[in-house]
Coordinates of C-alpha atoms and ligand atoms in Angstrom, one line a residue:
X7 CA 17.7 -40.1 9.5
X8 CA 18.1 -36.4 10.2
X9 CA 20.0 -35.7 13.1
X10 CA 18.0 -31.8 13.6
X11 CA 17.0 -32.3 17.3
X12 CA 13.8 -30.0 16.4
X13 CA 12.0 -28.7 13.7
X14 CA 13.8 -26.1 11.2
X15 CA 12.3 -24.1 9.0
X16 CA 13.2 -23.8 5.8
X17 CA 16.5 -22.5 4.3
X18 CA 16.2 -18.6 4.2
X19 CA 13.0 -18.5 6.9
X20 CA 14.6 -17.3 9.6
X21 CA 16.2 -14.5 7.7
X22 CA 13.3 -12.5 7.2
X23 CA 13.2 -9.8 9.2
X24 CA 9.2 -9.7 10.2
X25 CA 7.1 -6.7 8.8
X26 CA 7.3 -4.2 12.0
X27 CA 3.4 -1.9 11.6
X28 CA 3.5 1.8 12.5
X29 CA 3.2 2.5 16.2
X30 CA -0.4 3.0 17.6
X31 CA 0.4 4.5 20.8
X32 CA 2.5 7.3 22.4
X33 CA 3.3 6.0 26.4
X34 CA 1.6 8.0 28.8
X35 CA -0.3 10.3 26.1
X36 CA -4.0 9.9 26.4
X37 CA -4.7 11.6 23.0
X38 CA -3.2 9.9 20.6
X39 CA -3.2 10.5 16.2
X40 CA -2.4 8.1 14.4
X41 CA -0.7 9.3 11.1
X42 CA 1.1 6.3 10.8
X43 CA -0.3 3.4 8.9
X44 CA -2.2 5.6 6.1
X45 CA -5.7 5.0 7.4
X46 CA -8.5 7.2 6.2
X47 CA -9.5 10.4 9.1
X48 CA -12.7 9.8 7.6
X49 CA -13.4 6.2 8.8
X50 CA -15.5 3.5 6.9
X51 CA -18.6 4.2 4.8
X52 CA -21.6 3.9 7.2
X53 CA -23.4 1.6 4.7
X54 CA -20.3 -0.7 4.8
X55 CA -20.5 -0.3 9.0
X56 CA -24.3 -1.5 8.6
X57 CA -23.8 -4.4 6.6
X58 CA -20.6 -5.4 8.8
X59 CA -23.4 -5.5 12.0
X60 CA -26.0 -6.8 10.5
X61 CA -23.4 -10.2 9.8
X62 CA -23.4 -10.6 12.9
X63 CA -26.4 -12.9 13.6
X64 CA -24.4 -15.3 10.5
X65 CA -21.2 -16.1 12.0
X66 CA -21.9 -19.8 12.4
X67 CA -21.9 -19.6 8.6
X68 CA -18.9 -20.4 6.8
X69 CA -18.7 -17.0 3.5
X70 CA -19.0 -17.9 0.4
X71 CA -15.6 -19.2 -0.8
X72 CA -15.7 -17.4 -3.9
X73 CA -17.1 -13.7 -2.8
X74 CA -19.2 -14.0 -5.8
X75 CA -21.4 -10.8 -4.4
X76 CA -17.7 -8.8 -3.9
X77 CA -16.5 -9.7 -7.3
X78 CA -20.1 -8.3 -9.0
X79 CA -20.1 -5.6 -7.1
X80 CA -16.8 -4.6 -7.7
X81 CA -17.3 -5.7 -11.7
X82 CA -20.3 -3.4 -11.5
X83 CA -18.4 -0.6 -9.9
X84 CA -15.0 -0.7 -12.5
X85 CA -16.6 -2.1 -15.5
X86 CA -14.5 -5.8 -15.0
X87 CA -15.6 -8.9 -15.7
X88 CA -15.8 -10.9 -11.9
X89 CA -14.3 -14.2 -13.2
X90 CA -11.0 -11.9 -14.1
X91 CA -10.7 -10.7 -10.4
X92 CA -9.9 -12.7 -6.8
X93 CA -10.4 -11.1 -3.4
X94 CA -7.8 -11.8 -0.9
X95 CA -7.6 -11.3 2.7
X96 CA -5.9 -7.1 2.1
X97 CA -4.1 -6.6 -0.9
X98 CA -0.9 -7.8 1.2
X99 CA -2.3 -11.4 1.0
X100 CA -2.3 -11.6 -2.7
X101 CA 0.5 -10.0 -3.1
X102 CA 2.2 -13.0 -1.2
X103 CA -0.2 -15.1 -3.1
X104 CA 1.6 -13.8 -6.2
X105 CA 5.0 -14.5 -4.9
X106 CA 3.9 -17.9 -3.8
X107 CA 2.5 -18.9 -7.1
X108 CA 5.2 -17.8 -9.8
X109 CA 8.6 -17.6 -7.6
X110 CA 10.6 -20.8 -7.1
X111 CA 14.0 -21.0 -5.5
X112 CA 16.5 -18.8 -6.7
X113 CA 13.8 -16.9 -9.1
X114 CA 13.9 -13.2 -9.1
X115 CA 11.5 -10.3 -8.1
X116 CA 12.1 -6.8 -9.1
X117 CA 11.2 -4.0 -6.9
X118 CA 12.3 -0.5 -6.5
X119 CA 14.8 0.8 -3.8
X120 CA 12.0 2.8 -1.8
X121 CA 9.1 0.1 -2.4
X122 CA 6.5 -1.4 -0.2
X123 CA 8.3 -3.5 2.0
X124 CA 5.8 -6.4 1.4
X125 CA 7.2 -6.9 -1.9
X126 CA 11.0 -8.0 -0.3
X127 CA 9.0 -10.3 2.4
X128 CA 7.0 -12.2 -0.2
X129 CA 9.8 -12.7 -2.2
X130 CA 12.0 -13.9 0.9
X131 CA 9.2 -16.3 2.1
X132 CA 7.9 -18.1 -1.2
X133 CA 12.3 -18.9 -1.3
X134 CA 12.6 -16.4 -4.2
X135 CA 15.5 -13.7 -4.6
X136 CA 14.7 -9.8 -4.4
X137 CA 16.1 -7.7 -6.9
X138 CA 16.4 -3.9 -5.5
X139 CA 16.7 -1.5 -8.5
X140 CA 17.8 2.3 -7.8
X141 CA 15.0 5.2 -7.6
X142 CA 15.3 8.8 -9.4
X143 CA 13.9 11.6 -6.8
X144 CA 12.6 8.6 -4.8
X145 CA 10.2 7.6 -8.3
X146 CA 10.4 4.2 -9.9
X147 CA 12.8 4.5 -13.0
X148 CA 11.8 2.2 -15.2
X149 CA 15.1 2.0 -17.3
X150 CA 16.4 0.4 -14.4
X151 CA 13.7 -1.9 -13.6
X152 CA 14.2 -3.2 -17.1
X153 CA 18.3 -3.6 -16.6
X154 CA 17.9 -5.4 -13.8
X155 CA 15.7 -8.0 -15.6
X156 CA 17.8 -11.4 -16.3
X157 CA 16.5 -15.0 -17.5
X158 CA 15.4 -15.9 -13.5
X159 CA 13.2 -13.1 -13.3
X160 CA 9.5 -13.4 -12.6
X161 CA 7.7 -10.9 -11.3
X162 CA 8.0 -7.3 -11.7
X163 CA 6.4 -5.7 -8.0
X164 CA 5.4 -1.5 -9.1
X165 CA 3.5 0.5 -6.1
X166 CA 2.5 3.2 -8.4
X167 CA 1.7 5.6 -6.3
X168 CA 4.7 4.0 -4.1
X169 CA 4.4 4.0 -0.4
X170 CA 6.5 5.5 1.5
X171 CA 7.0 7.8 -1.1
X172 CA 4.1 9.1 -2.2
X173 CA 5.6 9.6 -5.9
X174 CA 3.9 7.5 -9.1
X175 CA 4.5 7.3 -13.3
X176 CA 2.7 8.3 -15.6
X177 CA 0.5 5.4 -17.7
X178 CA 3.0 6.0 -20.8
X179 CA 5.5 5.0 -18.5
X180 CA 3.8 2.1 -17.1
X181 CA 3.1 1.1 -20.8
X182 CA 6.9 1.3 -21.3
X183 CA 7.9 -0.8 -18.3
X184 CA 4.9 -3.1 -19.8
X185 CA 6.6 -3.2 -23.5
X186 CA 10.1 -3.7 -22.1
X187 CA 9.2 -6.9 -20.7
X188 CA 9.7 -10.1 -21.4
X189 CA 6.5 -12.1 -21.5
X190 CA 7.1 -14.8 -19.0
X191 CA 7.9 -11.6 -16.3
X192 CA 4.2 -10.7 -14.7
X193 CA 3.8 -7.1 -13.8
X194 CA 2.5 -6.5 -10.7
X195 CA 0.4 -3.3 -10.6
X196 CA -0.1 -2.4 -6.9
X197 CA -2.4 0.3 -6.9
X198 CA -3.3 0.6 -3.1
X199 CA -3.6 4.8 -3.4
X200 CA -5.3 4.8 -6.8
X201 CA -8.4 6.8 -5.8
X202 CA -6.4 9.3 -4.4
X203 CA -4.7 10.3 -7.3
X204 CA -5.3 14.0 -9.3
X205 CA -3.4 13.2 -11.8
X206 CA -4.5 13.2 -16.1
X207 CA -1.8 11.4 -17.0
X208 CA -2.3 8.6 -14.0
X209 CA -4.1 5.1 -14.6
X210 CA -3.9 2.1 -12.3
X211 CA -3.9 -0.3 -15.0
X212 CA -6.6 -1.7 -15.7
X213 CA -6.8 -1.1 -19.4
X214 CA -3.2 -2.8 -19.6
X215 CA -4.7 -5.9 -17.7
X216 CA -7.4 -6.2 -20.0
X217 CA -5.1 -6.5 -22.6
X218 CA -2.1 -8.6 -21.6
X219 CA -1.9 -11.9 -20.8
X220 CA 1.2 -10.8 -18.2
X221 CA 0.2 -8.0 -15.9
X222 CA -2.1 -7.6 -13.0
X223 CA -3.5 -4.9 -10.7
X224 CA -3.5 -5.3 -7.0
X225 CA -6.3 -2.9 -4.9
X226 CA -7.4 -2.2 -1.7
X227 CA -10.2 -1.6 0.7
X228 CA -8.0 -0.4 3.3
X229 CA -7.7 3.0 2.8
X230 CA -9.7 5.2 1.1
X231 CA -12.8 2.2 2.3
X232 CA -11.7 2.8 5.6
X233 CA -11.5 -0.8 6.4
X234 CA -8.0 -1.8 7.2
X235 CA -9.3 -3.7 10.1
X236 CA -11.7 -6.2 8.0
X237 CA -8.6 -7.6 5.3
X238 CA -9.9 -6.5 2.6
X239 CA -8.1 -6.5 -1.0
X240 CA -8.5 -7.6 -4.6
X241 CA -6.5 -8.3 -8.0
X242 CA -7.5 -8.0 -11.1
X243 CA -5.4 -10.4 -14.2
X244 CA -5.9 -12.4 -16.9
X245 CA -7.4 -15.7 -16.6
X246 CA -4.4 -17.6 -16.3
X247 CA -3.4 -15.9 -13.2
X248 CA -6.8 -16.2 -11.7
X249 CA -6.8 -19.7 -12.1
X250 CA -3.6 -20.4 -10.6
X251 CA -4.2 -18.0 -7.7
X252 CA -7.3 -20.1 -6.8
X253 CA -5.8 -22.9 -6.6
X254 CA -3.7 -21.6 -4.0
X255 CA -5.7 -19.1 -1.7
X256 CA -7.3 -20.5 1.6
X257 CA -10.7 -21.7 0.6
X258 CA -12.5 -19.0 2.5
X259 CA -9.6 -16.3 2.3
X260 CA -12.2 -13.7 2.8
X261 CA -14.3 -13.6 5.7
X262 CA -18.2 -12.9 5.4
X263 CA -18.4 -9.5 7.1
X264 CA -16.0 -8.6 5.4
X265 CA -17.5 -9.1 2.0
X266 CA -20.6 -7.8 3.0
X267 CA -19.0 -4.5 3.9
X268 CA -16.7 -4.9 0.8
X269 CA -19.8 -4.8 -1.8
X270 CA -21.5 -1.8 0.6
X271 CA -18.3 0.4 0.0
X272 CA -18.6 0.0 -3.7
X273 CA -22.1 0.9 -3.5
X274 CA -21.4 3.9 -1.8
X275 CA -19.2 6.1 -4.0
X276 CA -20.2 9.8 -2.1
X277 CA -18.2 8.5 0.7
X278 CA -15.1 7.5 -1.6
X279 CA -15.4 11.3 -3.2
X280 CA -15.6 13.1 0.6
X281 CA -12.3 11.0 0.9
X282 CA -11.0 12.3 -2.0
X283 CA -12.0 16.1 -1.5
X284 CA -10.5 15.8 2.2
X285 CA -7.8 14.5 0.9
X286 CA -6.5 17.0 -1.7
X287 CA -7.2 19.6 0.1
X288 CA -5.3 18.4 3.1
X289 CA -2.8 17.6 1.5
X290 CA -1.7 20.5 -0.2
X291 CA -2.5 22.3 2.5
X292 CA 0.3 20.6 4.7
X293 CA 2.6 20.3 1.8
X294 CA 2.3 24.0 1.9
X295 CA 2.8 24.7 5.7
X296 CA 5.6 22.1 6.0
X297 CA 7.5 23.8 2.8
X298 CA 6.8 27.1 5.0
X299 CA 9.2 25.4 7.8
X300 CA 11.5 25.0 5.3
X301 CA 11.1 21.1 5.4
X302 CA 11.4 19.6 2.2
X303 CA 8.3 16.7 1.4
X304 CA 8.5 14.6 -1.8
X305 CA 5.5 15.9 -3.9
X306 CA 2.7 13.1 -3.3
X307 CA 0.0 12.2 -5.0
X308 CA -1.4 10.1 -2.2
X309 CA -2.8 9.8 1.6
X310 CA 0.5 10.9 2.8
X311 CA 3.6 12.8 2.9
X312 CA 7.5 12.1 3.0
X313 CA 8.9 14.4 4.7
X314 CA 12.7 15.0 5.1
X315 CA 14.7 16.3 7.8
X316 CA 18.2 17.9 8.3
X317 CA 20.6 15.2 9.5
X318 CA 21.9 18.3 12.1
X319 CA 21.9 17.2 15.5
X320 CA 18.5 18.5 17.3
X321 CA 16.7 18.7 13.8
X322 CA 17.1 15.2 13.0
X323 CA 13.9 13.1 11.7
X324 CA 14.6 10.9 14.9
X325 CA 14.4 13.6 17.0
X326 CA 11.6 14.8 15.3
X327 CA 9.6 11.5 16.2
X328 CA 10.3 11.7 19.7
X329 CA 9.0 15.1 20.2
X330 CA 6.1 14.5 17.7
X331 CA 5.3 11.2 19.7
X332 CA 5.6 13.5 23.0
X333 CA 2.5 15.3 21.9
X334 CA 0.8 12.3 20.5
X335 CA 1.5 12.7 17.0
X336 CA 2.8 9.1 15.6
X337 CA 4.1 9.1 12.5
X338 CA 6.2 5.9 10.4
X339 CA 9.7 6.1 10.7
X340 CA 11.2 4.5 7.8
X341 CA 14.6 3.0 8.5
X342 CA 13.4 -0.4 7.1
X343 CA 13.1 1.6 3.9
X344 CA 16.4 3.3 3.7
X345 CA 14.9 6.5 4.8
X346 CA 16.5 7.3 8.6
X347 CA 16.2 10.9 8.4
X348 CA 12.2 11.3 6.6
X349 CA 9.2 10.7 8.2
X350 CA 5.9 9.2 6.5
X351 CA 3.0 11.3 7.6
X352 CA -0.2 10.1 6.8
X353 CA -3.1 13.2 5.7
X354 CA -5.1 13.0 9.0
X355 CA -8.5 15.3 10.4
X356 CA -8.7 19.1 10.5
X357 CA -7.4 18.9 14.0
X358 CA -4.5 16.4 13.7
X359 CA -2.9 18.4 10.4
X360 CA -2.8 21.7 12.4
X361 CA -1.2 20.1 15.5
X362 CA 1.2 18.2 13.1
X363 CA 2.2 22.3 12.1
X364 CA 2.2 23.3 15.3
X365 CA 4.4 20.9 16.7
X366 CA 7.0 20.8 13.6
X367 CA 7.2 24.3 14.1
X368 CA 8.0 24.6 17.3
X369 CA 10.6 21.3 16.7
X370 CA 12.3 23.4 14.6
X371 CA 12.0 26.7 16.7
X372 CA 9.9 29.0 14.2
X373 CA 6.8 30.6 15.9
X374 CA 3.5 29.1 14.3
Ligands
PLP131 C1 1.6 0.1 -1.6 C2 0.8 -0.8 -0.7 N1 0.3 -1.9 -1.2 C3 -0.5 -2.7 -0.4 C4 -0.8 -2.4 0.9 C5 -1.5 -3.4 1.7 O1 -2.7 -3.1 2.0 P1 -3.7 -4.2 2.6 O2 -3.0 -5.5 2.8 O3 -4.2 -3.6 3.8 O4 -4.8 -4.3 1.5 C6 -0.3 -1.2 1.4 C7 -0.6 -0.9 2.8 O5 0.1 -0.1 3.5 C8 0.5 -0.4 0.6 O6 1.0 0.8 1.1

């Protein structure tokens, strides 16, 4: 008979220090922008906003288990085959699913120093053991991914582009990584800020997917979709993978309007390409004004910029935040991902990226 006088969670639960989202409000400012969760300034498709509304008359109904109409559309969209793919409630939920299905206790799960912090929690929560390998200029090095591999690893978690960073590998590289493998290890692809990438020698992976029977890409509707709020994500693997993920997802992981605004973004691909445009020209032009502070920002190939401050006492990036938040610009402070003195800045609206200027500039004293 156990002699706990109330429930206990399991060894390692309580742990986990819980996922902390950027802040959404600035006390006492009215006007608040919110560059700190990567969101998209140009909001959801309006086809996907339609189809969300026009659910509503169906909520009695239970979705369709499978998102069959999500997997087509998005098979339609990339070429893939829809019995190779699973949808998940945001990307974040088969991530976990991941960890869940291929981690026991004491297994291992690579992930770079500066990754997505989702990568350490899944680990910690499916009882597995994270593996933290050291960056180069805040980029995945894959020589040390593959030194850190040993006979209990497992998975193998790349954000490539990496949040908070911004930085990403070339395919070649990713190949590399890939080849370096041994084949019981599953890459894990996490391409969240794919679409946002300019870059020739960039590929989210699904070629290598198609033709390995140990790697898998995880995407998105968050953020360049614009619909963070619905849960949105999906991962695309070999069959093996599928199957087992199947058998461990929720039965209706994926809520109805969620689906139906899921296969109305893919349908809509002029609203993925304003995203884009916005989005590259924004964000050189605050990599450019920010430089011109004399700021340095990690060059980023996605929705957001790092951007480094002087550890100097009155210059400091929590400083920084506090008068930023003063004029109700929120951006991530990144402690939790061994970055005290940078800021994440997510590419916002015309208006929020010239306030963000304006206000670094006169945090830092220069005239505008
Ligand atoms: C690298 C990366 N992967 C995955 C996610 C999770 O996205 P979601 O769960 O909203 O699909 C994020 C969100 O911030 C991210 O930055």
């Amino acid at each position: 008979m156990s002699v706990l006088r109330r429930p206990e969670p399991r060894p390692g639960v309580l742990a986990i220090q819980a996922y902390v989202p950027g802040k959404s409000s600035a006390p006492g400012i009215a006007r608040v922008f919110k560059l700190s969760s990567n969101e998209t300034p140009l909001g959801a498709s309006q086809k996907a906003i339609d189809a969300y509304k026009a659910m509503a008359a169906h909520l009695h109904d239970y979705p369709d288990g499978s998102a069959s109409a999500l997997r087509e559309a998005i098979g339609r969209a990339y070429g893939l085959d829809p019995a190779r793919l699973v949808c998940g409630a945001g990307s974040d939920e088969l991530l976990n699913l991941l960890a869940h299905g291929y981690l026991g206790p004491g297994d291992e799960a690579i992930h770079t120093k500066h990754g997505f912090l989702v990568y350490r929690l899944a680990t910690l929560s499916a009882g597995g053991a994270p593996v933290v390998v050291p960056e180069t200029n805040y980029t995945a090095n894959v020589d040390a991914i593959l030194k850190a591999v040993s006979a209990r690893t497992k998975l193998v978690y790349l954000a490539n582009p990496n949040n908070p960073t911004g930085t990403y590998i070339p395919f070649d590289e990713v190949k590399r990584l890939h080849a370096g493998l041994p084949a019981h290890v599953l890459l894990v692809l996490d391409a969240a800020y794919a679409e946002y990438v300019r870059r020739n020698d960039y590929e989210a992976g699904i070629e290598l997917v198609a033709t390995s029977e140990n790697v898998v890409m995880c995407r998105t509707f968050s953020k360049i979709h614009g619909l963070a709020a619905l849960r949105l994500g999906w991962l695309y693997g070999p069959a093996h993978v599928v199957d087992a993920l199947n058998r461990i997802r929720g039965p209706f992981n994926v809520n109805a309007p969620a689906i139906a605004a899921g296969v109305a973004a893919m349908e809509d691909p002029a609203h993925v390409e304003r995203a884009v445009a916005h989005n590259d020209y924004w964000l050189n032009w605050l990599a450019e004004h920010i430089a011109g502070l004399g700021l340095v920002a990690t060059p980023s190939v996605a929705n957001f910029l790092l951007v480094h401050f002087p550890e100097t006492s009155g210059r400091t990036a929590k400083e920084a935040d506090a008068f930023l938040t003063s004029r109700g610009l929120i951006l991530r402070r990144l402690e939790p991902y061994h970055l005290p003195n940078a800021l994440r800045l997510t590419i916002g609206d015309e208006e929020a990226n010239h306030l963000v200027v304006k206000a670094l500039s006169e945090f830092l004293g220069k005239a505008a």
